[in-house]
Coordinates of C-alpha atoms and ligand atoms in Angstrom, one line a residue:
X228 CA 40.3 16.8 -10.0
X229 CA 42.8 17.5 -12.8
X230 CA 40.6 15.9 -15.6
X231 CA 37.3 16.4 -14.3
X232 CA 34.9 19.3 -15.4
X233 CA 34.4 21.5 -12.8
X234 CA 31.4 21.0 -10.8
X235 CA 28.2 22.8 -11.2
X236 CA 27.6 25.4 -8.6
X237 CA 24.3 25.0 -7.3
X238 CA 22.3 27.7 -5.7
X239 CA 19.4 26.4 -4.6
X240 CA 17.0 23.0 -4.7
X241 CA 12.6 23.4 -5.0
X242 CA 10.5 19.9 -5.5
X243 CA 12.6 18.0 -8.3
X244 CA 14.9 20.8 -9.3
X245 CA 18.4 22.0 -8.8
X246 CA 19.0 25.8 -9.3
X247 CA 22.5 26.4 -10.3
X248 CA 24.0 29.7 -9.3
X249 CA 24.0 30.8 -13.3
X250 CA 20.0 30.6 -13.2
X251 CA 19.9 27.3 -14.9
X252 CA 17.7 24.8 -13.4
X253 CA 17.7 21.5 -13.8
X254 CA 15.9 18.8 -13.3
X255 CA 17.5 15.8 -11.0
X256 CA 17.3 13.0 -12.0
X257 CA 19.1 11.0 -9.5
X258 CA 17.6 12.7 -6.5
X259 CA 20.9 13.1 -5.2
X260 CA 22.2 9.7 -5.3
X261 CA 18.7 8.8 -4.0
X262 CA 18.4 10.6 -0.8
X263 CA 15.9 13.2 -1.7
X264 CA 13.1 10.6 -2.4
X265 CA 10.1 13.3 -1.2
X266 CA 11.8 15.7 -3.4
X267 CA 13.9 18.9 -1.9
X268 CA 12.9 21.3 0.6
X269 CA 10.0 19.7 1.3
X270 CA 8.1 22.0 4.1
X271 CA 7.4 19.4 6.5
X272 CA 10.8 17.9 7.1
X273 CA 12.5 21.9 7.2
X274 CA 9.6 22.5 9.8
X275 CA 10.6 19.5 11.9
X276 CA 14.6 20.1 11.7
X277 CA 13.8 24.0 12.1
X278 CA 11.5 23.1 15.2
X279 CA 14.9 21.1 16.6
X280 CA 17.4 23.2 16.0
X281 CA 15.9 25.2 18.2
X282 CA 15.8 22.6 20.8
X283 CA 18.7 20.8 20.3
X284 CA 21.0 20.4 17.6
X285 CA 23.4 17.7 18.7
X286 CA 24.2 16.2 22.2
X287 CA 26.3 13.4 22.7
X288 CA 24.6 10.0 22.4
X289 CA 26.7 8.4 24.9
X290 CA 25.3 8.3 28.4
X291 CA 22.4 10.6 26.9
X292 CA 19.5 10.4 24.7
X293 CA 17.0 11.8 23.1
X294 CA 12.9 11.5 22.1
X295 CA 13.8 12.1 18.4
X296 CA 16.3 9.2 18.5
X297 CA 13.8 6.7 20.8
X298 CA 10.3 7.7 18.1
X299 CA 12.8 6.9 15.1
X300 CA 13.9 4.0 16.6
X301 CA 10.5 2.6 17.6
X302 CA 8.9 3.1 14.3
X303 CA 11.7 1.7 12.7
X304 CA 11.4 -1.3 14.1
X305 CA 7.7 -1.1 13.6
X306 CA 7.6 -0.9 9.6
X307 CA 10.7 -3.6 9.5
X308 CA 9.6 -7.4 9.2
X309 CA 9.9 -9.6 12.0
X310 CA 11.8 -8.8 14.9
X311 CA 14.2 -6.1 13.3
X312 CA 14.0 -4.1 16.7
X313 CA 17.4 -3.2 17.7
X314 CA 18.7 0.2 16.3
X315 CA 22.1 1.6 16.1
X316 CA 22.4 4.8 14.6
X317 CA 25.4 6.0 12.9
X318 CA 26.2 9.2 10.1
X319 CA 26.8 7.8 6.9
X320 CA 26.0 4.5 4.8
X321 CA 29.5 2.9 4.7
X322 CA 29.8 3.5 8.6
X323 CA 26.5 1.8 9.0
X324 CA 27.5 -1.3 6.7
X325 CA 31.0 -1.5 8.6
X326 CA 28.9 -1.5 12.4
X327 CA 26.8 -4.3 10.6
X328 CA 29.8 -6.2 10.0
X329 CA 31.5 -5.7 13.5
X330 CA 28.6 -6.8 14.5
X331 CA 28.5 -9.9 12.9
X332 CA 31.8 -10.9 13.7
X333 CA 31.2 -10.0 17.3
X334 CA 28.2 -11.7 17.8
X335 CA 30.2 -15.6 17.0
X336 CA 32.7 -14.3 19.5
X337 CA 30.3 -13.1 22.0
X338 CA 28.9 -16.6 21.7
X339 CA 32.3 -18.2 22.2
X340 CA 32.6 -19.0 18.7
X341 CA 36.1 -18.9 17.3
X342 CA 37.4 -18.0 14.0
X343 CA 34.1 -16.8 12.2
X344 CA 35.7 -13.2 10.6
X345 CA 35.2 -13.2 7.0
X346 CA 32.3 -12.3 4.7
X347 CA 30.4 -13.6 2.2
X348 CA 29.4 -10.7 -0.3
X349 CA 28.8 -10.8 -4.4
X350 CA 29.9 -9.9 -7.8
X351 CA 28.4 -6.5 -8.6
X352 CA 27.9 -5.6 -5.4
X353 CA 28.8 -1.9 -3.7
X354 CA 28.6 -1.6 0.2
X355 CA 30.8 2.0 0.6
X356 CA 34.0 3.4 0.6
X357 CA 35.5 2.6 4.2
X358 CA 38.1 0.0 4.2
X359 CA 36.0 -2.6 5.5
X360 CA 33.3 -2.2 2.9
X361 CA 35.8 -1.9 0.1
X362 CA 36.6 -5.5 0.6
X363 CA 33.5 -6.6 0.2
X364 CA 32.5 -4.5 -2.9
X365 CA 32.9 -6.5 -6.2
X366 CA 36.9 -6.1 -7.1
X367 CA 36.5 -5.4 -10.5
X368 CA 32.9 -3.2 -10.9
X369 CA 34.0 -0.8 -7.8
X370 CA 35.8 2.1 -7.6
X371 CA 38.7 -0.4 -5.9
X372 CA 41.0 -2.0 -7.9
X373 CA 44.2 0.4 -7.0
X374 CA 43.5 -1.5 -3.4
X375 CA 43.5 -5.1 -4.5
X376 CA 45.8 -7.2 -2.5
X377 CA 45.8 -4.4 0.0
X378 CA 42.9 -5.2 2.5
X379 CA 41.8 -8.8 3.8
X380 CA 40.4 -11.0 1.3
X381 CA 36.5 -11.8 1.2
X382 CA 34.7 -14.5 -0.5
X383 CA 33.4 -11.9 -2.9
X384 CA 31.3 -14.5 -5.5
X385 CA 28.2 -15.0 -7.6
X386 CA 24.9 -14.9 -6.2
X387 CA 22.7 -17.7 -6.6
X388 CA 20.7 -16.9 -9.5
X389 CA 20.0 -20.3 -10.8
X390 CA 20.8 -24.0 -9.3
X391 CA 23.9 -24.1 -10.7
X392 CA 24.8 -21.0 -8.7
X393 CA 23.5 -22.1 -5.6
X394 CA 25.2 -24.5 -5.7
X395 CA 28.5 -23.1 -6.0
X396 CA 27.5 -21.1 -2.7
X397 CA 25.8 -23.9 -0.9
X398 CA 29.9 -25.3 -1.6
X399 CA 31.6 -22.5 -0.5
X400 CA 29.6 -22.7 2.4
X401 CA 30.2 -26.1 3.4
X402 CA 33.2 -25.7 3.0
X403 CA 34.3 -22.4 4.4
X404 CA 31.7 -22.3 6.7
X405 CA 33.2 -22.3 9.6
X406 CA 35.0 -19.2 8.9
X407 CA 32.3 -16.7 7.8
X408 CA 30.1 -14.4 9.9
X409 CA 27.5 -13.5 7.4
X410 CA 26.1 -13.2 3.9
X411 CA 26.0 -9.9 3.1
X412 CA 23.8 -8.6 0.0
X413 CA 22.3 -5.3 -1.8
X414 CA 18.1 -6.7 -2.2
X415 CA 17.1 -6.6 -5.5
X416 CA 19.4 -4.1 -7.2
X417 CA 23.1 -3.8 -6.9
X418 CA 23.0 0.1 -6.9
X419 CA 26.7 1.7 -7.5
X420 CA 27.7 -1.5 -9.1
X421 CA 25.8 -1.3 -12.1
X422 CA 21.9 -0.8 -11.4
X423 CA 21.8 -4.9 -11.6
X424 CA 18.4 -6.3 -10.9
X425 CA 17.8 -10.0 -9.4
X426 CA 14.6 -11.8 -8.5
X427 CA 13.9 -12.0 -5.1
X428 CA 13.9 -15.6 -5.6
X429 CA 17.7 -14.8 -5.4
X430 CA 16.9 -13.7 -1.5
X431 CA 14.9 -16.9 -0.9
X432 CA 17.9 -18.9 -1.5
X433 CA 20.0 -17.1 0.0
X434 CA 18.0 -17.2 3.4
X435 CA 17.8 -20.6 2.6
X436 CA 21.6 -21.4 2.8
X437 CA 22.4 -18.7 5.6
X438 CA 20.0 -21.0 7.9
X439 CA 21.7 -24.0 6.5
X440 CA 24.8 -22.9 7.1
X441 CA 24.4 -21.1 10.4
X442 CA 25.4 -17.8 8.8
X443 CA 23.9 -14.1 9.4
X444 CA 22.6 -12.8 6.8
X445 CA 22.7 -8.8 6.3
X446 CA 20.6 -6.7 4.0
X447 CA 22.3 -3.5 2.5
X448 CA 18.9 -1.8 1.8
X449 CA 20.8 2.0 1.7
X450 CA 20.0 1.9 -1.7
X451 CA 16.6 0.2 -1.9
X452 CA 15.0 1.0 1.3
X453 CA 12.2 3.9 1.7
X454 CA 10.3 2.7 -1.6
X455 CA 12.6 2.7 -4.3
X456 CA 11.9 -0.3 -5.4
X457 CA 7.8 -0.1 -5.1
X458 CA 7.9 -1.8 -1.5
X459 CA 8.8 0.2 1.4
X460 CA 11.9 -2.0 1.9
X461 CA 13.0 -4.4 -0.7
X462 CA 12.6 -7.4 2.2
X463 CA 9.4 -6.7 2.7
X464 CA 8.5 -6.8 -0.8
X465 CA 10.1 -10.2 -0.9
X466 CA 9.2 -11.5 2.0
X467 CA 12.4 -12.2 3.3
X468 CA 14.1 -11.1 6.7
X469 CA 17.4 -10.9 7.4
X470 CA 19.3 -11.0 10.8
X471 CA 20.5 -7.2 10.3
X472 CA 19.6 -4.3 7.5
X473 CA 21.4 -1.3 7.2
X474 CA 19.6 1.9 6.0
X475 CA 20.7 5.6 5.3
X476 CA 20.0 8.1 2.1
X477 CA 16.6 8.3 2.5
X478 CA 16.1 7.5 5.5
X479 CA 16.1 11.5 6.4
X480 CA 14.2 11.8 3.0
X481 CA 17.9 13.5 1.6
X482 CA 18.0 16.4 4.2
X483 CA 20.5 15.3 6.6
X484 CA 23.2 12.7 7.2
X485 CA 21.8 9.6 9.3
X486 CA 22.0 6.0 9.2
X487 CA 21.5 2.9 10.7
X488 CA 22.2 -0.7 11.5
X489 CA 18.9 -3.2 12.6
X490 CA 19.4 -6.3 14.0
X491 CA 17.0 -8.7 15.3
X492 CA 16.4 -10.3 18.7
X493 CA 18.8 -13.4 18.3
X494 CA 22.2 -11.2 17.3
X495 CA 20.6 -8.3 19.8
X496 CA 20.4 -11.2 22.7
X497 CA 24.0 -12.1 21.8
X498 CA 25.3 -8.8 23.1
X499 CA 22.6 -8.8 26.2
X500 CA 25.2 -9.5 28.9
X501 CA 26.2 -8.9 32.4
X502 CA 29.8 -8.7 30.9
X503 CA 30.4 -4.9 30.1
X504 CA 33.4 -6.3 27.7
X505 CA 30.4 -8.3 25.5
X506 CA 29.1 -4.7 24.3
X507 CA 28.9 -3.5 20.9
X508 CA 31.9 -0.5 21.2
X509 CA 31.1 1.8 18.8
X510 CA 30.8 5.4 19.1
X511 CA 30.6 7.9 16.4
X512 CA 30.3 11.2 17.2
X513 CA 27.3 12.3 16.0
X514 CA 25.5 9.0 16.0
X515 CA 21.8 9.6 16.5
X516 CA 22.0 13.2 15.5
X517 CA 19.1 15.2 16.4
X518 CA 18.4 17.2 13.7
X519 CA 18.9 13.9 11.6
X520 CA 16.6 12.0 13.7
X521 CA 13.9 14.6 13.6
X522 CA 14.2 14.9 9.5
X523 CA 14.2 10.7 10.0
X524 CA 10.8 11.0 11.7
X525 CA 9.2 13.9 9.2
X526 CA 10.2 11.8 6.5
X527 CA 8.4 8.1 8.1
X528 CA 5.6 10.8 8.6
X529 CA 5.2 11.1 4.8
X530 CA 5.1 7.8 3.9
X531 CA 2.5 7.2 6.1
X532 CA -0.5 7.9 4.1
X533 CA 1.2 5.4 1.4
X534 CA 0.7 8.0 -1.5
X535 CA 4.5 7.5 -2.2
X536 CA 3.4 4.0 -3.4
X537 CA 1.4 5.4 -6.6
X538 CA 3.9 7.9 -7.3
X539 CA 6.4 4.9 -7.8
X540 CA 4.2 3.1 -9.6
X541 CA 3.3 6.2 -12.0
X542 CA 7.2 6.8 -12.2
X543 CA 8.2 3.3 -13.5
X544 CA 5.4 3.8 -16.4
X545 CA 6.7 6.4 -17.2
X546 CA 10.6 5.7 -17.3
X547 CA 9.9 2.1 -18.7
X548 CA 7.5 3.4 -21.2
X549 CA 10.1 6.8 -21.8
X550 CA 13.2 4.8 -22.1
X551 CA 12.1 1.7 -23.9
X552 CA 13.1 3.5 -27.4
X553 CA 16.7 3.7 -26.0
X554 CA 16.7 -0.2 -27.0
X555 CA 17.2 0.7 -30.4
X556 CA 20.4 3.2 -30.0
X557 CA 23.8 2.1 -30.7
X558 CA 25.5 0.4 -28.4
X559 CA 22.5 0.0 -25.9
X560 CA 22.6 -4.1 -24.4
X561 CA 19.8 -3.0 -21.9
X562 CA 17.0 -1.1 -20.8
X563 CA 15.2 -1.9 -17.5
X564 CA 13.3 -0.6 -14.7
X565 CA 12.1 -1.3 -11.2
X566 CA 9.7 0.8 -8.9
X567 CA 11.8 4.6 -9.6
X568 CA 14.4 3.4 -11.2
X569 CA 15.2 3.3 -15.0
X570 CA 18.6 2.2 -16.1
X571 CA 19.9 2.0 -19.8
X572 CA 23.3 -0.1 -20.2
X573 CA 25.5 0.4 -23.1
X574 CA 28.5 -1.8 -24.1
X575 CA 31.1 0.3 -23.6
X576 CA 31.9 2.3 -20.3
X577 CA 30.9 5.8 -20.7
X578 CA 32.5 9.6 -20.1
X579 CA 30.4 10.3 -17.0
X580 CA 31.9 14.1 -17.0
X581 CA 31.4 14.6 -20.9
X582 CA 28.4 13.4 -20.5
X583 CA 26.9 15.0 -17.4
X584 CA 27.6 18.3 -19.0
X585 CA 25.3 17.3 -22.1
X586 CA 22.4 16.4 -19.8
X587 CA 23.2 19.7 -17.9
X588 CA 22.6 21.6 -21.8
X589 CA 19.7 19.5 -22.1
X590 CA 17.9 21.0 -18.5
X591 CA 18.7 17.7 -16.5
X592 CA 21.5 16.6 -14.1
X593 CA 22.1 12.5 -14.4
X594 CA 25.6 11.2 -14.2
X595 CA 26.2 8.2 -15.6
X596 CA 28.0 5.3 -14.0
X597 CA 30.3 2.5 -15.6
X598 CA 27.9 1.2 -18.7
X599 CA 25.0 2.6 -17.7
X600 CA 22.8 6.1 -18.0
X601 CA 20.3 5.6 -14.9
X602 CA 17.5 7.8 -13.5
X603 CA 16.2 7.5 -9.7
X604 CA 14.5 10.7 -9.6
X605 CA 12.6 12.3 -6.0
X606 CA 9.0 10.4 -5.9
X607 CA 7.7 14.0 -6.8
X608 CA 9.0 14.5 -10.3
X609 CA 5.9 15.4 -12.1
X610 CA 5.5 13.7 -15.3
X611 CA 6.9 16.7 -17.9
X612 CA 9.6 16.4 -15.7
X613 CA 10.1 13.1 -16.4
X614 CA 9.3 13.2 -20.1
X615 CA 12.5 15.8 -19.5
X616 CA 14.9 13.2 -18.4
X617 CA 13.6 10.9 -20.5
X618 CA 14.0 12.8 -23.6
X619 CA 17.4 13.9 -22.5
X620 CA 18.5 10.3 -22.3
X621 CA 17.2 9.8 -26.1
X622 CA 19.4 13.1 -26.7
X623 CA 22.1 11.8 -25.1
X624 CA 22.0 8.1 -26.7
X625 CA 21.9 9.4 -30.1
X626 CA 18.0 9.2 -30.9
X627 CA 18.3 12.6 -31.9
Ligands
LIG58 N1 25.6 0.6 0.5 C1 24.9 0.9 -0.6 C2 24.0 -0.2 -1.1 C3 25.0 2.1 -1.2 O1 24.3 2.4 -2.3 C4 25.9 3.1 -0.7 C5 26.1 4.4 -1.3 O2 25.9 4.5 -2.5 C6 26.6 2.8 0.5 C7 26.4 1.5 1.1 C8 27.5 3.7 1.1 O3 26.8 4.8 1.7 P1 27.6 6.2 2.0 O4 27.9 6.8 0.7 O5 26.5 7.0 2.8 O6 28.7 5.9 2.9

């Protein structure tokens, strides 16, 4: 707080643009840290929270319920693969990731196996801020390092990217199998960690060695789910399933806090008991929010007609075809994309305050993150818009 710049006061948000309360009005070119995927205030979603409000804002979700929580629920489990059917709703991402893991570990006790409490997670990797996800977020990329030592030690390693890799895993996994509850992975792009892209081959393996191994294997899709990555969820696009996804950010499409954790039938049956003491006991308080739920089910509502799928496609175009002459700056190592997301790494970490405020001269708010300058902007940014960021990121990487 001491060092930062101040933040930007914002007034109000329209489409793909922030209004700050000077009159400036940016374009955003993170979408707020990729909720907003329909862009803001979009009419249908304020008419289904308005339209709730009035109803019912919040009730308890224990020992009551709630048709916005049941619809979201259903078609949840309708547009995940296989028999992702079981739904726990909680507020925020980390929360989600942390109920994923409880549930995980619960599940080998609930079937009377002993000893199975630790995780299996990867290099690069970012899964929240809660204590439980900070041990499983790479040690040295995350935001972490004053906790090292602190919390329980994971198996926090490389994922199998090659044989050689899988390998190592398929190792650790003999060996330490017996004390690991699940695999636990970011599909396709490590988000927070670095906007790092892997083949979805990477996925195949690694639903190869969970079976194998007899290990759950979770999907952090907070990041890529709701078409960020040009399939509605990254699984789907790679045609793998895993035994429980979590999901937030978009899942309201950016208007409200909401997330959730999926699991399929085999961890849901572990927890299908006569034994009250066999439950899943987790309760936050606004779990299954109303209002969320019913900004969750505008938002499914608009992806239904699957327009969103050529506005991804028309946004990638443009950021790989806007960014590519960032290759040639000094300093830049990378420039990649996938579905609405461009990312240009440097080799050096960069002043994400300093810099912020340059982009915020320039008409656009992006922050950058470690090494890299990335865009993720709303699905809606029209393409001036984009040639905006993307000549802001030129700007900013010295291209003049
Ligand atoms: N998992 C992933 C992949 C994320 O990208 C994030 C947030 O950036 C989280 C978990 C944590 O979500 P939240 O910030 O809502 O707690």
């Amino acid at each position: 707080m001491k060092t930062a710049p101040a933040p930007l006061a914002v007034a109000r948000t329209e489409g793909a643009r922030i209004i700050l309360e000077d009159g400036r009005e940016l374009v955003d070119g993170i979408a707020s840290w990729w909720t907003a995927c329909h862009g803001y205030n979009h009419p249908h979603i304020a008419r289904a929270v308005a339209d709730q409000l009035a109803r019912a804002p919040h009730v308890m979700f224990g020992g009551l319920a709630h048709e916005p929580a049941y619809r979201l629920a259903r078609r949840l489990a309708q547009i995940l693969p296989g028999d992702l059917d079981h739904v726990f709703f909680a507020e925020s991402g980390s929360v989600s990731v942390e109920i994923a893991m409880k549930m995980a570990i619960q599940f080998w006790i609930n079937r009377g196996v002993q000893g199975r409490s630790k995780f299996v997670s990867f290099l690069g990797g970012y899964h929240g801020d809660t204590l439980a996800t900070m041990t499983i977020c790479d040690p040295e990329e995350g935001m972490h390092g004053l906790f090292a030592g602190v919390m329980p030690a994971q198996h926090v390693t490389a994922l199998p990217v090659d044989e050689a890799s899988e390998a190592a895993l398929d190792a650790l996994l003999r060996e330490r199998g017996g004390e690991i509850a699940a695999l636990i992975v970011e599909p396709r792009v490590q988000g927070a960690g670095g906007m790092l892209l892997h083949d979805d081959e990477v996925l195949r393996r690694l639903r190869r060695l969970a079976d194998r191994h007899e290990v759950l294997l979770i999907f952090d899709e907070i990041f890529t789910g709701f078409g960020r990555t040009g399939d509605l969820f990254a699984c789907l696009g790679a045609g793998v399933t895993p035994d429980i996804i979590t999901l937030s950010k978009a899942l309201t499409g950016g208007a409200l806090p909401l997330s959730a954790a999926v699991a399929n039938r085999k961890v849901f049956e572990a927890f299908w008991s006569d034994d009250p003491g066999a439950a899943l006991m987790h309760g936050p308080t606004y779990m299954g929010n109303p209002l969320a739920c019913a900004a969750a089910n505008a938002s499914l509502d608009l992806f239904e007609d699957g327009a969103w799928r050529g506005e991804v496609a028309r946004i990638n175009t443009a950021l790989a075809q806007g960014l590519a002459p960032c290759r040639d700056a000094k300093g830049v190592v990378d420039v990649r994309t996938l579905g609405a997301i461009g990312v240009v790494e440097f080799d050096h970490v960069l002043d994400s305050g300093a810099l912020s405020q340059q982009f915020a001269a320039l008409g656009c708010w992006i922050r950058p993150m470690g090494r890299v300058i990335y865009l993720t902007p709303p699905f809606v940014t029209s393409d001036a818009e984009l040639d905006r960021l993307t000549g802001a990121v030129h700007k900013v990487a010295g291209l003049g």
